[in-house]
Short mmCIF file of C-alpha atoms and ligand atoms in Angstrom, two decimals:
data_model
loop_
_atom_site.label_atom_id
_atom_site.label_comp_id
_atom_site.label_asym_id
_atom_site.label_seq_id
_atom_site.Cartn_x
_atom_site.Cartn_y
_atom_site.Cartn_z
CA MET G 190 -9.13 28.05 1.63
CA LEU G 191 -6.54 27.24 -1.00
CA LYS G 192 -5.89 30.47 -2.80
CA VAL G 193 -4.03 31.04 -6.05
CA SER G 194 -3.34 34.74 -6.65
CA GLU G 195 -2.07 36.29 -9.86
CA VAL G 196 0.12 33.30 -10.64
CA GLN G 197 2.48 33.44 -13.56
CA ALA G 198 4.38 30.24 -14.38
CA GLY G 199 5.64 28.13 -17.25
CA TYR G 200 8.55 26.11 -18.50
CA GLY G 201 11.84 27.95 -18.73
CA ALA G 202 11.49 30.74 -21.26
CA ILE G 203 7.96 29.63 -22.20
CA ASN G 204 5.34 31.29 -20.05
CA VAL G 205 2.01 29.43 -19.80
CA LEU G 206 -0.04 30.96 -16.96
CA TRP G 207 -0.69 34.68 -17.24
CA GLY G 208 -1.59 35.90 -13.78
CA VAL G 209 -4.35 33.41 -12.87
CA SER G 210 -6.35 33.75 -9.65
CA LEU G 211 -8.56 30.95 -8.33
CA ASP G 212 -10.11 30.23 -4.93
CA PHE G 213 -10.69 26.69 -3.72
CA PRO G 214 -12.90 26.77 -0.60
CA LEU G 215 -12.23 24.03 1.98
CA GLY G 216 -14.51 21.01 1.85
CA ARG G 217 -15.74 21.94 -1.62
CA LEU G 218 -15.18 20.46 -5.02
CA THR G 219 -13.99 23.00 -7.54
CA ALA G 220 -13.74 22.03 -11.20
CA ILE G 221 -11.36 23.53 -13.71
CA ILE G 222 -12.38 22.97 -17.28
CA GLY G 223 -10.86 24.18 -20.51
CA PRO G 224 -9.57 22.98 -23.86
CA ASN G 225 -6.26 21.20 -24.51
CA GLY G 226 -3.25 23.36 -23.78
CA ALA G 227 -5.23 25.79 -21.57
CA GLY G 228 -2.70 25.44 -18.76
CA LYS G 229 -4.78 23.30 -16.37
CA THR G 230 -2.04 20.73 -15.68
CA THR G 231 0.52 23.53 -15.50
CA LEU G 232 -1.57 25.19 -12.78
CA LEU G 233 -1.65 21.99 -10.70
CA ARG G 234 2.12 21.63 -11.15
CA ALA G 235 2.64 25.20 -9.98
CA ILE G 236 0.49 24.60 -6.88
CA MET G 237 2.50 21.43 -6.08
CA GLY G 238 5.84 23.19 -6.52
CA LEU G 239 6.77 20.99 -9.48
CA ILE G 240 7.48 24.11 -11.52
CA PRO G 241 8.49 27.49 -10.09
CA VAL G 242 5.96 30.27 -9.66
CA GLN G 243 7.46 33.34 -11.35
CA ARG G 244 4.95 35.81 -9.98
CA GLY G 245 2.01 35.73 -7.62
CA GLU G 246 1.41 33.28 -4.78
CA VAL G 247 -0.30 30.12 -3.61
CA VAL G 248 -1.57 30.11 -0.03
CA LEU G 249 -3.28 27.34 1.99
CA ASP G 250 -5.14 28.58 5.07
CA GLY G 251 -2.91 31.64 5.23
CA PHE G 252 0.23 29.51 4.89
CA PRO G 253 2.30 30.27 1.78
CA LEU G 254 3.04 27.25 -0.43
CA THR G 255 4.93 29.22 -3.05
CA GLY G 256 8.60 28.30 -3.02
CA ARG G 257 8.07 25.08 -1.04
CA ASN G 258 9.33 21.76 -2.30
CA THR G 259 6.99 19.15 -3.73
CA TRP G 260 8.05 16.63 -1.10
CA GLU G 261 6.77 18.96 1.64
CA MET G 262 3.25 18.91 0.19
CA ALA G 263 2.25 15.51 1.61
CA ALA G 264 3.09 16.70 5.13
CA LEU G 265 1.02 19.83 4.49
CA GLY G 266 -1.93 17.64 3.55
CA ILE G 267 -1.87 18.11 -0.20
CA ALA G 268 -1.77 15.32 -2.77
CA MET G 269 -1.90 15.32 -6.55
CA ILE G 270 -3.19 12.55 -8.76
CA PRO G 271 -1.44 13.27 -12.04
CA GLU G 272 -2.69 13.10 -15.58
CA GLY G 273 -1.87 9.74 -17.13
CA ARG G 274 -1.92 8.03 -13.70
CA MET G 275 1.84 7.31 -13.44
CA ILE G 276 1.60 4.01 -11.65
CA PHE G 277 4.53 1.62 -11.31
CA ARG G 278 3.58 -1.14 -13.73
CA ASP G 279 5.96 -3.80 -12.45
CA MET G 280 4.95 -3.39 -8.84
CA THR G 281 1.83 -4.95 -7.37
CA VAL G 282 -1.30 -2.94 -6.62
CA GLU G 283 -0.51 -3.00 -2.91
CA GLU G 284 3.11 -1.95 -3.43
CA ASN G 285 1.89 1.02 -5.49
CA LEU G 286 -0.46 1.99 -2.67
CA ALA G 287 2.33 1.70 -0.12
CA MET G 288 4.36 4.18 -2.19
CA GLY G 289 1.64 6.75 -1.45
CA ALA G 290 2.48 6.38 2.24
CA PHE G 291 6.25 6.52 1.69
CA PRO G 292 6.94 9.84 3.50
CA LYS G 293 7.93 8.86 7.05
CA PRO G 294 5.06 10.56 8.96
CA HIS G 295 2.55 8.45 7.04
CA ARG G 296 4.12 5.03 7.60
CA PRO G 297 2.55 4.23 11.00
CA ALA G 298 -0.91 4.69 9.48
CA LEU G 299 -0.15 2.47 6.48
CA ALA G 300 -2.35 -0.47 7.47
CA ARG G 301 -5.28 1.76 8.44
CA ASN G 302 -5.07 3.74 5.20
CA LEU G 303 -4.79 0.57 3.12
CA GLU G 304 -8.05 -0.63 4.66
CA ARG G 305 -9.66 2.75 3.99
CA VAL G 306 -8.57 2.70 0.34
CA TYR G 307 -9.68 -0.93 -0.08
CA GLY G 308 -13.01 0.08 1.42
CA LEU G 309 -13.42 2.76 -1.24
CA PHE G 310 -12.11 0.53 -4.04
CA PRO G 311 -12.98 -3.14 -3.38
CA ARG G 312 -11.62 -4.03 -6.84
CA LEU G 313 -8.16 -2.98 -5.75
CA LYS G 314 -8.39 -5.27 -2.75
CA GLU G 315 -9.30 -8.22 -4.99
CA ARG G 316 -6.28 -7.39 -7.16
CA ARG G 317 -3.83 -6.43 -4.43
CA ARG G 318 -1.17 -8.98 -5.42
CA GLN G 319 -1.55 -8.40 -9.16
CA ALA G 320 1.03 -6.38 -11.16
CA ALA G 321 -0.30 -2.86 -11.64
CA GLY G 322 0.58 -3.04 -15.35
CA SER G 323 -2.13 -5.66 -15.84
CA LEU G 324 -4.98 -3.45 -14.56
CA SER G 325 -7.63 -2.06 -16.89
CA GLY G 326 -7.67 1.69 -17.55
CA GLY G 327 -10.39 2.30 -14.99
CA GLU G 328 -8.70 0.13 -12.39
CA ALA G 329 -5.41 1.97 -13.00
CA GLN G 330 -7.23 5.26 -12.36
CA MET G 331 -8.63 3.82 -9.12
CA LEU G 332 -5.11 2.80 -8.14
CA ALA G 333 -3.78 6.30 -8.85
CA MET G 334 -6.59 7.78 -6.73
CA GLY G 335 -6.02 5.23 -3.98
CA ARG G 336 -2.32 6.02 -3.88
CA GLY G 337 -3.09 9.73 -3.62
CA LEU G 338 -5.35 9.00 -0.63
CA MET G 339 -2.71 7.00 1.27
CA SER G 340 -1.26 10.19 2.75
CA GLU G 341 -4.73 11.23 4.06
CA PRO G 342 -4.74 14.53 2.17
CA ARG G 343 -6.99 17.42 3.16
CA VAL G 344 -6.61 18.78 -0.33
CA LEU G 345 -6.67 16.56 -3.41
CA LEU G 346 -5.71 17.81 -6.87
CA ILE G 347 -6.96 15.43 -9.59
CA ASP G 348 -6.03 15.79 -13.23
CA GLU G 349 -8.55 14.38 -15.73
CA PRO G 350 -9.54 11.19 -13.92
CA SER G 351 -12.14 10.27 -16.55
CA LEU G 352 -9.77 10.39 -19.52
CA GLY G 353 -10.17 7.34 -21.75
CA LEU G 354 -12.60 5.55 -19.45
CA ALA G 355 -15.87 3.86 -20.37
CA PRO G 356 -18.98 5.72 -19.14
CA VAL G 357 -19.73 3.20 -16.39
CA MET G 358 -16.18 3.57 -15.06
CA VAL G 359 -16.48 7.37 -15.21
CA GLN G 360 -19.63 7.09 -13.08
CA GLU G 361 -17.72 5.01 -10.53
CA ILE G 362 -14.84 7.48 -10.34
CA PHE G 363 -17.23 10.39 -9.85
CA ALA G 364 -19.14 8.50 -7.15
CA ILE G 365 -15.84 8.18 -5.27
CA LEU G 366 -15.20 11.92 -5.69
CA ARG G 367 -18.62 12.58 -4.14
CA ASP G 368 -17.76 10.27 -1.22
CA LEU G 369 -14.47 12.08 -0.64
CA LYS G 370 -16.22 15.43 -0.68
CA GLU G 371 -18.68 14.17 1.93
CA GLN G 372 -15.71 13.15 4.06
CA GLY G 373 -14.60 16.80 3.97
CA VAL G 374 -11.74 16.53 1.48
CA THR G 375 -11.14 19.70 -0.54
CA ILE G 376 -11.02 18.69 -4.20
CA VAL G 377 -9.61 20.48 -7.22
CA LEU G 378 -10.79 18.57 -10.27
CA VAL G 379 -9.40 19.21 -13.74
CA GLU G 380 -11.89 17.73 -16.17
CA GLN G 381 -12.71 17.94 -19.89
CA ASN G 382 -16.07 16.29 -19.39
CA THR G 383 -18.08 19.45 -18.67
CA HIS G 384 -21.30 17.60 -17.98
CA MET G 385 -19.76 15.32 -15.35
CA ALA G 386 -17.74 18.17 -13.85
CA LEU G 387 -20.86 20.31 -13.39
CA SER G 388 -22.72 17.39 -11.81
CA VAL G 389 -20.30 17.15 -8.85
CA ALA G 390 -18.75 20.60 -8.59
CA ASP G 391 -19.64 23.41 -6.22
CA GLY G 392 -17.66 25.95 -8.21
CA VAL G 393 -16.33 25.99 -11.75
CA TYR G 394 -13.49 27.79 -13.48
CA LEU G 395 -12.97 27.92 -17.21
CA MET G 396 -9.39 28.34 -18.40
CA ARG G 397 -8.11 28.98 -21.88
CA SER G 398 -4.71 30.14 -23.16
CA GLY G 399 -3.28 30.40 -19.66
CA LYS G 400 -6.05 32.66 -18.35
CA VAL G 401 -9.22 32.29 -16.29
CA LEU G 402 -12.13 33.25 -18.52
CA MET G 403 -14.99 32.40 -16.21
CA SER G 404 -15.64 31.68 -12.55
CA GLU G 405 -19.10 30.60 -11.47
CA ARG G 406 -21.04 28.57 -8.93
CA ALA G 407 -21.77 25.24 -10.63
CA GLN G 408 -25.54 25.57 -10.26
CA GLN G 409 -25.52 28.95 -11.95
CA VAL G 410 -23.42 28.07 -14.95
CA ASP G 411 -24.85 29.04 -18.31
CA VAL G 412 -23.70 25.98 -20.28
CA GLU G 413 -24.26 27.72 -23.61
CA ARG G 414 -21.96 30.59 -22.65
CA LEU G 415 -19.47 28.16 -21.16
CA HIS G 416 -19.26 26.28 -24.43
CA ASP G 417 -18.96 29.51 -26.41
CA LEU G 418 -15.96 30.49 -24.30
CA TYR G 419 -14.58 26.95 -24.31
CA PHE G 420 -14.62 26.74 -28.09
CA ALA G 421 -13.62 30.38 -28.50
CA ARG G 422 -16.82 31.35 -30.27
CA GLU G 423 -16.76 34.59 -28.32
CA ALA G 424 -13.90 37.11 -28.09
CA ALA G 425 -12.13 36.51 -24.77
N1 LIG K 738 7.24 20.37 -19.95
C1 LIG K 738 6.83 21.33 -20.79
N2 LIG K 738 7.71 22.11 -21.47
C2 LIG K 738 7.30 23.08 -22.29
N3 LIG K 738 6.00 23.38 -22.53
C3 LIG K 738 5.09 22.64 -21.90
C4 LIG K 738 5.44 21.58 -20.99
N4 LIG K 738 4.30 21.03 -20.52
C5 LIG K 738 3.30 21.70 -21.09
N5 LIG K 738 3.75 22.68 -21.91
C6 LIG K 738 2.94 23.62 -22.70
O1 LIG K 738 2.17 24.41 -21.83
C7 LIG K 738 0.87 24.66 -22.37
C8 LIG K 738 -0.18 24.24 -21.35
O2 LIG K 738 -0.09 22.83 -21.17
P1 LIG K 738 -0.93 22.07 -20.06
O3 LIG K 738 -0.42 20.68 -20.03
O4 LIG K 738 -0.91 22.85 -18.80
O5 LIG K 738 -2.40 22.13 -20.68
P2 LIG K 738 -3.73 21.44 -20.22
O6 LIG K 738 -4.76 22.50 -20.04
O7 LIG K 738 -3.47 20.54 -19.08
O8 LIG K 738 -4.12 20.60 -21.53
P3 LIG K 738 -4.75 19.11 -21.69
O9 LIG K 738 -6.21 19.28 -21.52
O10 LIG K 738 -4.39 18.75 -23.08
O11 LIG K 738 -4.12 18.23 -20.66
C9 LIG K 738 0.81 23.89 -23.68
O12 LIG K 738 1.01 24.80 -24.73
C10 LIG K 738 1.95 22.90 -23.57
O13 LIG K 738 2.48 22.60 -24.83
MG1 LIG K 739 -3.54 18.54 -18.81
#
């Protein structure tokens, strides 16, 4: 279990997360939804150690992550696929993937993991020698996901993978998420597309204004109430 307890974090003097607690059971897909500025990306950054946790803690299987460096996360089995993809445009597809296996412990498995990623994303294999900057939006998202998988993470944090993609591409990305879940990967999915998020998730959290407003099993979510909270039609 990846457990976030009472976490308070932000940027310098600006606090964003106000004591949020979320549980991410192993082997499950947990979705975090919420409007712009809710603090979803900030939460992922706090888990990854990209910003300091001011109060509270993050624990993976009883092992505290709080206070660890971001570069230790790959060795601990955690990878993040950031919002906006952040691929290296001037490098080829394959060079971008190799960057995902850059930490030394992952280098011996490079060839095996490349084959695994190409198996999941045949389009990337076809375009392996192409500059990443020439990929379509959906292909760039596949590349970002593929790179995240190169370190064989047990826990994958994904920030808005469907953003700006055509519906057919969104379907493809979500099919891959389902595959990964079947392979036992623990997935934390930040997603604005409530409908798609509910279709794959086991559990759902709704965040707004740096707080968790709702926590529910995906099958039991009352979509009407979710949307009321999402759009602040109900006092929080
Ligand atoms: N580097 C930063 N410095 C200062 N404030 C920031 C920084 N990054 C984000 N914020 C602020 O923190 C708040 C939460 O932002 P965050 O990116 O976590 O929201 P989000 O839920 O991911 O939103 P979106 O759905 O738009 O991606 C916002 O008010 C934002 O302006
Ligand atoms: Mg965000």
